[in-house]
Tab-separated table of C-alpha atoms in Angstrom:
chain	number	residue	atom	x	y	z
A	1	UNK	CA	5.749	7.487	14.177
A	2	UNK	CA	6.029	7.860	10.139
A	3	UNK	CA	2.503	7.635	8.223
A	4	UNK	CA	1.730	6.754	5.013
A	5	UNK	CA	-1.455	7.111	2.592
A	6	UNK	CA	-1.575	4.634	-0.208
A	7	UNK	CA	-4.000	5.157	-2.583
A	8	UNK	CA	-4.604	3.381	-5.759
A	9	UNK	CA	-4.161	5.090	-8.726
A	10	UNK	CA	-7.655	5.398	-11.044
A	11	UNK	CA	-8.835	2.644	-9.182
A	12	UNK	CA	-11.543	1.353	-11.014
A	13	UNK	CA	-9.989	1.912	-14.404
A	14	UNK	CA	-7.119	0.075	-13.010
A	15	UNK	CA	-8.761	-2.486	-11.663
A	16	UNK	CA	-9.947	-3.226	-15.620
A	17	UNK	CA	-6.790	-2.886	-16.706
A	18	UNK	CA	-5.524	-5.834	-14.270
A	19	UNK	CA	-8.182	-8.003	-15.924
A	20	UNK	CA	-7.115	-6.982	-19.549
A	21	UNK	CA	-3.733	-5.669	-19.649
A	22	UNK	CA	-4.593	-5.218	-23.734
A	23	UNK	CA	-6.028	-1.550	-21.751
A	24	UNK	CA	-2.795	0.053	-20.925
A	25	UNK	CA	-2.078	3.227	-22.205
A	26	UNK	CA	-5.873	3.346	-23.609
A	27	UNK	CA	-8.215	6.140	-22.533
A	28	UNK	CA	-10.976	3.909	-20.140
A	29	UNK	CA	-14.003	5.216	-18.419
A	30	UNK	CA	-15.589	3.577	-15.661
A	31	UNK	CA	-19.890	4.155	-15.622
A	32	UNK	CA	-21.834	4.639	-12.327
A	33	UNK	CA	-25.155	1.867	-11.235
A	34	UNK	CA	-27.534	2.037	-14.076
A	35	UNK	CA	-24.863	3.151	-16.725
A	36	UNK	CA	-25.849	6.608	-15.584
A	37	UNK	CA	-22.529	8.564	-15.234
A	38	UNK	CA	-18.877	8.901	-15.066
A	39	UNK	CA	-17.462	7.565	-12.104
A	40	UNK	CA	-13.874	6.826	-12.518
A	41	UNK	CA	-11.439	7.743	-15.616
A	42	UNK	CA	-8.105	7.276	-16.429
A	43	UNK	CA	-5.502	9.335	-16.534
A	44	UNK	CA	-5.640	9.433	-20.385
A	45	UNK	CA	-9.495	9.811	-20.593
A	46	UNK	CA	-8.777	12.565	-17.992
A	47	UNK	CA	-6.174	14.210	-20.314
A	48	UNK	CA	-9.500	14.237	-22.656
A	49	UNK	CA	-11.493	16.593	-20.568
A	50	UNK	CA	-14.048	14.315	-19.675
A	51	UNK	CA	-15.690	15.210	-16.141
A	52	UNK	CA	-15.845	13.109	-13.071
A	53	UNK	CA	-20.011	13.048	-12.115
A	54	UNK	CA	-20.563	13.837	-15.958
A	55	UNK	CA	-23.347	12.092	-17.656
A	56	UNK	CA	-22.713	9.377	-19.595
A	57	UNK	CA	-24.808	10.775	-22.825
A	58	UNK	CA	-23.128	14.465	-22.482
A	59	UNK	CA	-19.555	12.868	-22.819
A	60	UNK	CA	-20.936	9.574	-25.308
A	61	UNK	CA	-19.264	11.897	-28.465
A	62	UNK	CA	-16.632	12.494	-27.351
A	63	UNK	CA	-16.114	8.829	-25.784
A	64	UNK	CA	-16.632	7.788	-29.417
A	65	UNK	CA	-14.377	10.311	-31.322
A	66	UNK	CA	-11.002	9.011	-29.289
A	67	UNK	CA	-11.776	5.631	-28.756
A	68	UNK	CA	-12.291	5.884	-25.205
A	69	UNK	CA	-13.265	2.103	-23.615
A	70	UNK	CA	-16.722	2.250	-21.320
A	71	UNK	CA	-17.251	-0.044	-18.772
A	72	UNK	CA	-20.395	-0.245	-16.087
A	73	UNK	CA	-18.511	-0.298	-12.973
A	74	UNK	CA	-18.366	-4.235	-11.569
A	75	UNK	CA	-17.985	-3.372	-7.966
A	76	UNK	CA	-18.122	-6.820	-6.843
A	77	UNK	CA	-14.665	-7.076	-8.597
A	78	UNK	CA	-13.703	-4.078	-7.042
A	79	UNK	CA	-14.255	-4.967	-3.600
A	80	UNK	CA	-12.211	-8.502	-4.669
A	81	UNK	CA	-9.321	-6.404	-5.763
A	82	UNK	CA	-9.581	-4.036	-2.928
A	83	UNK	CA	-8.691	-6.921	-0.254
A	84	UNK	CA	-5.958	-8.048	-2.009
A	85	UNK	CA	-4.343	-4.503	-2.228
A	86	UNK	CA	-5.413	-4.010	1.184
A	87	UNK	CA	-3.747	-7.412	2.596
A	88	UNK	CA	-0.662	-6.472	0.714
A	89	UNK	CA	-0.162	-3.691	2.452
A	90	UNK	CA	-0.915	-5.325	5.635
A	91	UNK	CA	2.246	-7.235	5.335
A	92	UNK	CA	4.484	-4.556	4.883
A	93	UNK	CA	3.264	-1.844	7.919
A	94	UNK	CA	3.104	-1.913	11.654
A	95	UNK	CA	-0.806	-0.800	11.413
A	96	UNK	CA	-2.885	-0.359	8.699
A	97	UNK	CA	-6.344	1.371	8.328
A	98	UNK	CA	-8.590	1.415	5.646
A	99	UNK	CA	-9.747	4.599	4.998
A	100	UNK	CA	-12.077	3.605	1.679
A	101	UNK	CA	-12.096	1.034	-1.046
A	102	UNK	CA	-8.945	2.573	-2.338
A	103	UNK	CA	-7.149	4.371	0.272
A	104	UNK	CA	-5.384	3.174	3.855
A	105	UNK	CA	-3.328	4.879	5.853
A	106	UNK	CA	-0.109	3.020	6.939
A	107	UNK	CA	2.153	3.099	9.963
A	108	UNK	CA	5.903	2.488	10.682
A	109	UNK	CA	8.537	3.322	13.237
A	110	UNK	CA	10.339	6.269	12.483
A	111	UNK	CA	13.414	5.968	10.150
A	112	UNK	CA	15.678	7.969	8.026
A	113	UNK	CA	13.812	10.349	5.246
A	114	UNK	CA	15.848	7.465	2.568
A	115	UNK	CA	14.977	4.549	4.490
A	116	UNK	CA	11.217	5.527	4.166
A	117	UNK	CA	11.587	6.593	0.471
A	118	UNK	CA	13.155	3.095	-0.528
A	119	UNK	CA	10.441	1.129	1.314
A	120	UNK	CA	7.742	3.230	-0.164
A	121	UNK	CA	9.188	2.181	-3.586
A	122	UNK	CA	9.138	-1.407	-2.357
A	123	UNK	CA	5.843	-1.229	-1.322
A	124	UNK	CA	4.299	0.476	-4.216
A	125	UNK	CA	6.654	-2.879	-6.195
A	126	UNK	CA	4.948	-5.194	-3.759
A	127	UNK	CA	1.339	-4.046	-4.595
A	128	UNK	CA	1.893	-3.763	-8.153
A	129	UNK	CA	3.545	-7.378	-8.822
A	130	UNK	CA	0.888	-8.851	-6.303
A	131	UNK	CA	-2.555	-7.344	-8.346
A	132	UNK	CA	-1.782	-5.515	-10.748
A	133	UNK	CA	-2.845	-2.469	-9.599
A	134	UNK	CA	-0.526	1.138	-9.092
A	135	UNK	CA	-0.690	2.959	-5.927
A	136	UNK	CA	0.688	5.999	-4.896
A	137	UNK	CA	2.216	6.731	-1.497
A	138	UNK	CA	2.622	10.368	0.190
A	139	UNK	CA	4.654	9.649	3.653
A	140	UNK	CA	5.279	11.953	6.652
A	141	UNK	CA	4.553	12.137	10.503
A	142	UNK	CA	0.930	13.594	10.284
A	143	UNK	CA	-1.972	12.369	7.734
A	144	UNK	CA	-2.770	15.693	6.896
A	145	UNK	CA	0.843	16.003	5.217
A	146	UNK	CA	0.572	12.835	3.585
A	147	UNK	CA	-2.769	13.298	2.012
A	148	UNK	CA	-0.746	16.300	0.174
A	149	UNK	CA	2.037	14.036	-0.328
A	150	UNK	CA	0.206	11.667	-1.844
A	151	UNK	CA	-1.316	14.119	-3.618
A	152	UNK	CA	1.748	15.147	-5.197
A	153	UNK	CA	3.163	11.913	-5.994
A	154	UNK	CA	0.739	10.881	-8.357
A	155	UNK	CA	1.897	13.739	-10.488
A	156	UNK	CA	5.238	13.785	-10.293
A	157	UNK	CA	6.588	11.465	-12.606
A	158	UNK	CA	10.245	11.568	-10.885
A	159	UNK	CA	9.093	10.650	-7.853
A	160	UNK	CA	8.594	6.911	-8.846
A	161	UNK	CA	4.659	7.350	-7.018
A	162	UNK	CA	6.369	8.208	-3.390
A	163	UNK	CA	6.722	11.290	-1.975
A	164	UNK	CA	8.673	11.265	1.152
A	165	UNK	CA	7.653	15.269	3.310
A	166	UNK	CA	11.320	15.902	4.961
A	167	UNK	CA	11.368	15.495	8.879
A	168	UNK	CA	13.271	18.461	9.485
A	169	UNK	CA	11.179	21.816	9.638
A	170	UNK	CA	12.534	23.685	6.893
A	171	UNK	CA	12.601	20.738	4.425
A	172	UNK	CA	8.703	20.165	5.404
A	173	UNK	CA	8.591	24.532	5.294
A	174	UNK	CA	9.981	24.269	1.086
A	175	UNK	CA	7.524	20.973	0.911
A	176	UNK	CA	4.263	23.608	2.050
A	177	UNK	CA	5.419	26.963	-0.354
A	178	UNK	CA	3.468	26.657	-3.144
A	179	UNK	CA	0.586	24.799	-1.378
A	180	UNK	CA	-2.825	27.211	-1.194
A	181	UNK	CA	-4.726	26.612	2.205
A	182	UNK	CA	-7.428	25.627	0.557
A	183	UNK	CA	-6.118	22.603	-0.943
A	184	UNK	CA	-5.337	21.207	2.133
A	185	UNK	CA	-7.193	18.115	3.144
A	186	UNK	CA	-10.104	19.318	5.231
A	187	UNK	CA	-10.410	23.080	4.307
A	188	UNK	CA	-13.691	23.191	2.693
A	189	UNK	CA	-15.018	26.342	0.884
A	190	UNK	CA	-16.361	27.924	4.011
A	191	UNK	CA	-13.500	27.278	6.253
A	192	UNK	CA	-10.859	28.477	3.195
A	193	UNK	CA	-13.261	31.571	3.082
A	194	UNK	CA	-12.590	32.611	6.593
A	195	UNK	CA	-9.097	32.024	6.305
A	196	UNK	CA	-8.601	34.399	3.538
A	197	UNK	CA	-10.310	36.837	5.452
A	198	UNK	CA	-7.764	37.065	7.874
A	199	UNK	CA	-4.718	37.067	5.766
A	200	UNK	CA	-4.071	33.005	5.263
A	201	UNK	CA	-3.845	32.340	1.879
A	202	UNK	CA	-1.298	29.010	1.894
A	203	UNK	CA	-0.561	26.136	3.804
A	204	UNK	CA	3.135	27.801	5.003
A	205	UNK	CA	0.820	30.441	6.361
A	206	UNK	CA	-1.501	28.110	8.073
A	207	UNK	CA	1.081	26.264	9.416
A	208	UNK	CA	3.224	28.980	10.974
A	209	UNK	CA	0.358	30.613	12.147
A	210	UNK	CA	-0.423	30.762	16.173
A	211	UNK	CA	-2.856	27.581	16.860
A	212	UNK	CA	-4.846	29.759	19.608
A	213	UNK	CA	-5.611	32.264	16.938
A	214	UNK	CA	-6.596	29.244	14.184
A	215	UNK	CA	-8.583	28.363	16.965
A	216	UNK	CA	-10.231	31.131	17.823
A	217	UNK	CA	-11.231	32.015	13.892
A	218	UNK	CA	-11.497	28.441	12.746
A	219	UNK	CA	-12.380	26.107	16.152
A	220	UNK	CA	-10.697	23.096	16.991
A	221	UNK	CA	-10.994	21.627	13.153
A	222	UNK	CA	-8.855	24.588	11.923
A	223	UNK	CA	-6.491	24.107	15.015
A	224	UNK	CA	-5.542	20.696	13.967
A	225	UNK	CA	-5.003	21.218	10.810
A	226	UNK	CA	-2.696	23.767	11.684
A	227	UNK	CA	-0.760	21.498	14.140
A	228	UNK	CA	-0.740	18.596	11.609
A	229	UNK	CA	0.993	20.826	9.050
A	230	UNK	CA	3.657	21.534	11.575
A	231	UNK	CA	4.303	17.811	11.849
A	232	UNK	CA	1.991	17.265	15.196
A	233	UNK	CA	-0.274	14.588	14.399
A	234	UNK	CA	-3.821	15.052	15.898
A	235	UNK	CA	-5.203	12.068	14.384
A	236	UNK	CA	-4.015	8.606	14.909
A	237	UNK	CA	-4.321	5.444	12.567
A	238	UNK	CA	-7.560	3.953	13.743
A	239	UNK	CA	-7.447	0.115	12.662
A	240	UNK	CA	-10.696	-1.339	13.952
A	241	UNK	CA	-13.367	1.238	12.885
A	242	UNK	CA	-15.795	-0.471	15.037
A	243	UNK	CA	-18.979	-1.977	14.436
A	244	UNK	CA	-21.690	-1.220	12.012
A	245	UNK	CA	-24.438	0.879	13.384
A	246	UNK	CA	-26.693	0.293	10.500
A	247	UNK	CA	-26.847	-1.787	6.885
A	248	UNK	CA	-28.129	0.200	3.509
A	249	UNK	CA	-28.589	-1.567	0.411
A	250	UNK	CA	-30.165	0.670	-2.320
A	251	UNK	CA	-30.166	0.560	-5.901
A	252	UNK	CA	-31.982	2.404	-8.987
A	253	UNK	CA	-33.842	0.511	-11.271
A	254	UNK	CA	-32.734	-0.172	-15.049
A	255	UNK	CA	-35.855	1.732	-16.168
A	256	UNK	CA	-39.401	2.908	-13.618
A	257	UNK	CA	-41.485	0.255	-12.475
A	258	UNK	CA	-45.096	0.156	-11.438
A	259	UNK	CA	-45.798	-3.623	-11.180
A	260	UNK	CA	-46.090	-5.047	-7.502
A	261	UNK	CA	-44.407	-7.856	-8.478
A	262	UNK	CA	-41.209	-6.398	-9.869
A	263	UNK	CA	-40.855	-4.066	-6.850
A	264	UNK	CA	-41.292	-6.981	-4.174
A	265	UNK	CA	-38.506	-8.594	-5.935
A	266	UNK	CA	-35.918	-5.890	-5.858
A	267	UNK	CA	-36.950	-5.515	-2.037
A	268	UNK	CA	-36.234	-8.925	-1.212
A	269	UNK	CA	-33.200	-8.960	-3.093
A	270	UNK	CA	-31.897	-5.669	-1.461
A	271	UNK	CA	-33.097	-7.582	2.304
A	272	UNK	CA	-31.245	-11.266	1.439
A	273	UNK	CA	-27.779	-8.821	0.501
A	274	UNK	CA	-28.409	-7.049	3.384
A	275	UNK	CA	-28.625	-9.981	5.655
A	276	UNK	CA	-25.766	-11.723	3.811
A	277	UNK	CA	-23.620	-7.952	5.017
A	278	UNK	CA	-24.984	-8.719	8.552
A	279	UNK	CA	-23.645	-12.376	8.761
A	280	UNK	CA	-20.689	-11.490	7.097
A	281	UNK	CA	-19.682	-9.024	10.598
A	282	UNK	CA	-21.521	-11.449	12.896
A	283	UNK	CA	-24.309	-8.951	13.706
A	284	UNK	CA	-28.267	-9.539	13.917
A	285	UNK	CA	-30.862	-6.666	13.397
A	286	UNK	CA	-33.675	-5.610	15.249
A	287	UNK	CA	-35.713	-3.745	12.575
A	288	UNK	CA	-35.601	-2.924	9.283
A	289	UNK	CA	-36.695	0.227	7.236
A	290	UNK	CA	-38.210	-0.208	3.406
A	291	UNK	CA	-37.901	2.653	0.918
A	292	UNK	CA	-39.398	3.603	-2.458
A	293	UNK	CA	-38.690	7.076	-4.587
A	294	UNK	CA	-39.926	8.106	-7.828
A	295	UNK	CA	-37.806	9.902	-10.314
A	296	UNK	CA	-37.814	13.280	-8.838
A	297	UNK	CA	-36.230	14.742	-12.124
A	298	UNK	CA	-39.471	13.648	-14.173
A	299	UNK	CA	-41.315	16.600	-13.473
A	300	UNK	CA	-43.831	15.390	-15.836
A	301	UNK	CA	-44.520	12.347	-13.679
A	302	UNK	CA	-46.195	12.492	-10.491
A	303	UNK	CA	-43.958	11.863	-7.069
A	304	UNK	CA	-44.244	9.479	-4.437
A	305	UNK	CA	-41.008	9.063	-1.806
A	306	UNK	CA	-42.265	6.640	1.280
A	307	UNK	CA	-40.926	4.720	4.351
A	308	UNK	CA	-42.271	1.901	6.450
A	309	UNK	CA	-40.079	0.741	9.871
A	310	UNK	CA	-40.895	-3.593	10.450
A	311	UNK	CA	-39.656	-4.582	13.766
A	312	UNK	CA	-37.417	-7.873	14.102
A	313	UNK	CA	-38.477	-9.639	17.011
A	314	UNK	CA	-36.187	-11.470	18.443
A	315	UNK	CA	-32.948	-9.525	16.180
A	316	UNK	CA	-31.882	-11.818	13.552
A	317	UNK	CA	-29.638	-12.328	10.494
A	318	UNK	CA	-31.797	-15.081	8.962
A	319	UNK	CA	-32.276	-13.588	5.068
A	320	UNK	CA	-36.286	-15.451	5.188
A	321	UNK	CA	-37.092	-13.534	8.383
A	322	UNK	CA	-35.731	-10.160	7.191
A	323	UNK	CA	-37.037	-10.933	3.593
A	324	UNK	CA	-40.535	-11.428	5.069
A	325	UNK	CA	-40.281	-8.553	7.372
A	326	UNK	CA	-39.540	-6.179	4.165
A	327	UNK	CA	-42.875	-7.830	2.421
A	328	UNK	CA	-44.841	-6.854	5.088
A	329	UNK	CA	-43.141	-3.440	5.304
A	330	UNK	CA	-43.613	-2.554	1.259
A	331	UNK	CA	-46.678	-4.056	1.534
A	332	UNK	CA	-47.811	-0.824	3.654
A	333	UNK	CA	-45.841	1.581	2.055
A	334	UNK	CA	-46.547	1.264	-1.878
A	335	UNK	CA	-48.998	3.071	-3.689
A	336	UNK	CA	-50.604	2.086	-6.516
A	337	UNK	CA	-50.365	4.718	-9.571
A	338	UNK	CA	-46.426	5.603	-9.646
A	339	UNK	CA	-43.492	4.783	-11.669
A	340	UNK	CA	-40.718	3.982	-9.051
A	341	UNK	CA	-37.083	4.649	-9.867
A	342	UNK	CA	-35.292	3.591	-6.875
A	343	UNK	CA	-36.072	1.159	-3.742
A	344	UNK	CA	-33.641	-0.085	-0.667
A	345	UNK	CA	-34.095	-1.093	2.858
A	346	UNK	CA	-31.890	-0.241	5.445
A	347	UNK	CA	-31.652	-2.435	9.193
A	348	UNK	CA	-31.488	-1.074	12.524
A	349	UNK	CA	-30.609	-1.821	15.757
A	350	UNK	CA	-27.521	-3.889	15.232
A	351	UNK	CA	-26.105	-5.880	17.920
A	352	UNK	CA	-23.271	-8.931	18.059
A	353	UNK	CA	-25.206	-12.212	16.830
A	354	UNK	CA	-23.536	-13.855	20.262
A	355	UNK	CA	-24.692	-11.895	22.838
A	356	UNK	CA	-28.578	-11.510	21.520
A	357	UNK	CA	-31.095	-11.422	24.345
A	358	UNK	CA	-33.273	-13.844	24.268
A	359	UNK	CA	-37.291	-13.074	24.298
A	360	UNK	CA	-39.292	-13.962	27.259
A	361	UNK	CA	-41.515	-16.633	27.383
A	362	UNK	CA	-44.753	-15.740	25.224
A	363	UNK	CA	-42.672	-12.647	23.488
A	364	UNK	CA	-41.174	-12.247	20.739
A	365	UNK	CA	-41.348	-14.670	17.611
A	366	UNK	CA	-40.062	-18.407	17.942
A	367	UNK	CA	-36.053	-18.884	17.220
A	368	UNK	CA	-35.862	-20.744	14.074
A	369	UNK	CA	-32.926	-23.283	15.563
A	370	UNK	CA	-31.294	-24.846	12.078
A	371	UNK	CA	-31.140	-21.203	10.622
A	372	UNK	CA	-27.525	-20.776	11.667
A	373	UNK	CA	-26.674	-24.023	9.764
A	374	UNK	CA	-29.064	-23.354	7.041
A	375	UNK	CA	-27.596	-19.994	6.552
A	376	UNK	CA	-23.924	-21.230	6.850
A	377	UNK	CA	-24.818	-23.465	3.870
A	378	UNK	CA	-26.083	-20.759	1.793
A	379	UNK	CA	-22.780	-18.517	2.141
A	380	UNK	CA	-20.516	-21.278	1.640
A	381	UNK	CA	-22.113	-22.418	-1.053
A	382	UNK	CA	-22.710	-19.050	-2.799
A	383	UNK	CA	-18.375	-18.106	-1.393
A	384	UNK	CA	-18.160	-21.139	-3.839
A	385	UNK	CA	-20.455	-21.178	-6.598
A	386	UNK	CA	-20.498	-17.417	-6.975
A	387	UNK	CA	-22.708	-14.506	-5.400
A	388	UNK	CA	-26.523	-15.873	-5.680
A	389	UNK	CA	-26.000	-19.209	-6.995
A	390	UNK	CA	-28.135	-20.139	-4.129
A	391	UNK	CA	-31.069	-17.549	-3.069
A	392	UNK	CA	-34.375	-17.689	-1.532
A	393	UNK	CA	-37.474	-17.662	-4.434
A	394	UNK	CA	-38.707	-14.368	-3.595
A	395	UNK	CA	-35.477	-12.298	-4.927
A	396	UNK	CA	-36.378	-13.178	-8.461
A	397	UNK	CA	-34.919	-14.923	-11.536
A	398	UNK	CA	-35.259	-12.738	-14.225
A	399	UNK	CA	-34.584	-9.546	-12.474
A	400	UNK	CA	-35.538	-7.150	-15.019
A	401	UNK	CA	-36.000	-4.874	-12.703
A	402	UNK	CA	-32.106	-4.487	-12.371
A	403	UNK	CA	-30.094	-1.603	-13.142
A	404	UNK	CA	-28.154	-1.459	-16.521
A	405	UNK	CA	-24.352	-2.611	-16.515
A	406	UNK	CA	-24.580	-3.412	-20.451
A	407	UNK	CA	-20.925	-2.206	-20.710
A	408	UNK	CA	-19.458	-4.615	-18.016
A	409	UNK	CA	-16.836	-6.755	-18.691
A	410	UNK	CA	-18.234	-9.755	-16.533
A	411	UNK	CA	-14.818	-10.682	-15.470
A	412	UNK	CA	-14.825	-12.076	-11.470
A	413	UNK	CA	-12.008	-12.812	-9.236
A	414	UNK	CA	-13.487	-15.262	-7.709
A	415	UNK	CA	-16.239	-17.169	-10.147
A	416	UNK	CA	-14.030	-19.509	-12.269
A	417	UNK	CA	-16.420	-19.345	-15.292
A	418	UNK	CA	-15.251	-16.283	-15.326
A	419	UNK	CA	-11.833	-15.559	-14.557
A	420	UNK	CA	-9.750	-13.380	-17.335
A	421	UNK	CA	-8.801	-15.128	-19.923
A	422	UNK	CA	-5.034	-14.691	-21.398
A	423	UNK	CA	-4.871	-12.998	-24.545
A	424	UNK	CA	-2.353	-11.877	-26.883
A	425	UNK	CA	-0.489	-8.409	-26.371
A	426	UNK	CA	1.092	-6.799	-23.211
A	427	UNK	CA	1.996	-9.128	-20.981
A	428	UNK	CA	-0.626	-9.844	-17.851
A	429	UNK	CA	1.003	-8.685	-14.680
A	430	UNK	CA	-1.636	-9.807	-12.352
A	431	UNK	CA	-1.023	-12.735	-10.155
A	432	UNK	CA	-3.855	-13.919	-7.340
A	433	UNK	CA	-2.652	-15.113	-4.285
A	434	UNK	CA	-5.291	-16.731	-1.460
């Protein structure tokens, strides 16, 4: 079976460059929740020396000096873009698995090293002239091999973003020289450590090295990494992941907050997204878990971090239950006396919404029975009208409380008051499809 990795090239720099194709060839960086720090660059704000994880007020200057575009990351637009890319490639392979918002590993039957190289190309076409957005693809019989495939494609400029590792053992042997073990995909600092030690320094040497002995000095990890550089693949593509076994929503505040009010807010909002998540896979939950944390950099401040569980009796995925469940819980856990910097609640116990239990007589709370039509409305109206056009009263209006995105471009995919607007320069070479 032949494997592929697609990844998306600077995704979320790309991503803004699909919205405003004005942005190619200009050096873009991409700003964590709360405008706090870098997240994604391109390649040319890269070429800068600005840092990934750097702060945003370390690298402002230099931002400033070369013209370098900021943007607080829009990850609802992400996501959008994400499933487009990720249905593209859908279409073209036998199985498909997403690995992460940018990434999925592909599968094909086996073919000819050219036959793969021209359908990467056609893929990678596909992707492009579909949303806009450039992916790389690193192809070969193992996933191990085309992580450093992929690797290498985004590099090499003659490659046309597909790297194709040779079948045959010595072509995949001259792909490996040059490789160091430790930047193969899963050799971590420890693991590269205790390779060294024993006289493996590079992938060729990892590779043609006796598996018992990896084994032995490196457990079954090492083993398979071993095997997967020979072209054995341990790991298959896994396309249903499986269900959820819990829902976090989390977010830091724009600046501290002490005021009860504020605080309830921003937990009910955090519950109502996190019961939306729950509908959208067709689970209910059977408790939820509210959170609040100071800022435990302020050393000046004084720190508070608390948790309070709320059961969820009978499991449900009705956003007024769960919202009212995380009142009750915050109610018990604040203090008075802090400045909070981050709150989030997180549900438990998930199960399939159709094959709930039911409570026994005199157990349990009653079973609200319009709340799967009531809640039906709500998504389809929000799928419509745009993410919170309809909420529940307790989540807030204001929402000062919110984290700072002052640099986002407020483009959506989906919200046609604000879909990118054509402008004058390069151009757009974004089409949507539904």
């Amino acid at each position: 079976m032949l494997r592929a990795l697609a990844d998306c090239n600077n995704f979320y720099a790309s991503c803004e460059r699909a919205l405003d194709p004005s942005l190619i060839g200009v050096p873009i960086v991409v700003l964590s929740n709360n405008d706090g720090c870098v997240v994604a660059r391109s390649s040319e704000a890269k070429a800068l020396g600005i840092p990934m994880g750097a702060p945003y007020f370390e690298v402002r200057r230099t931002c400033e000096a070369h013209g370098v575009r900021i943007f607080s990351s829009n990850f609802e637009v992400y996501g959008d873009f994400s499933e487009r890319v990720m249905a593209a490639l859908g279409e073209q392979a036998r199985d498909l698995e997403v690995y992460s918002v940018d990434e999925a590993f592909l599968g094909f039957p086996d073919m000819p090293d050219a036959d793969a190289k021209a359908l990467g190309l056609r893929i990678r076409a596909d992707v492009l002239k579909r949303t806009g957005i450039p992916i790389s693809l690193g192809m070969a019989p193992t996933k191990v091999l085309c992580k450093l495939a992929n690797e290498r494609a985004k590099t090499d400029k003659a490659s046309g973003g597909v790297i194709v590792v040779p079948a045959s053992v010595e072509g995949r042997n001259a792909f490996l020289r040059g490789v160091e073990a430790e930047d193969v995909w899963g050799v971590g600092p420890g693991l590269a450590s205790r390779l060294r030690s024993h006289g493996i320094l590079s992938a060729i040497d990892l590779a043609e090295a006796d598996p018992g002995f990896i084994r032995r000095i490196a457990g079954v990890v090492g083993e398979r990494l071993a095997l997967e550089l020979r072209g054995i693949s341990c790991h298959d593509i896994v396309e249903d992941a499986g269900p959820r076994k819990s829902v976090l929503v989390s977010r830091s505040f724009g600046r501290p907050i002490s005021d009860a009010h504020e605080l309830s807010e921003a937990i009910a909002s955090h519950a109502a997204r996190a019961a939306e998540k729950l509908r959208e896979d067709g689970l209910v939950a059977s408790s939820i878990v509210v959170f609040i944390r100071t800022n435990q950099h302020r050393i000046d401040q004084e720190q508070y971090r608390g948790d309070e569980a709320e059961p969820l009796d009978p499991p449900t995925d009705d956003a007024r239950a769960i919202c009212a469940a995380a009142s009750r819980a915050l109610a018990r856990v604040r203090r008075d006396g802090y400045l909070y910097k981050r709150a989030g609640v997180m549900l438990h116990g998930l199960t399939p919404a159709d094959v709930v239990q039911p409570s026994l007589p005199g157990m349990g709370g009653a079973a609200d029975p319009n709340k799967d039509r009531l809640m039906k409305a709500v998504d389809a109206l929000n799928h419509k009208l745009g993410r919170d056009a309809v909420r529940l009263a307790s989540t807030g209006f204001e929402r000062e409380w919110k984290g700072k995105s002052e640099l986002q471009s407020g483009a959506s995919l989906t919200d046609p008051e604000r879909l990118p607007k054509a402008k004058d320069g390069p151009k757009p070479r974004i089409r949507f499809h539904e």
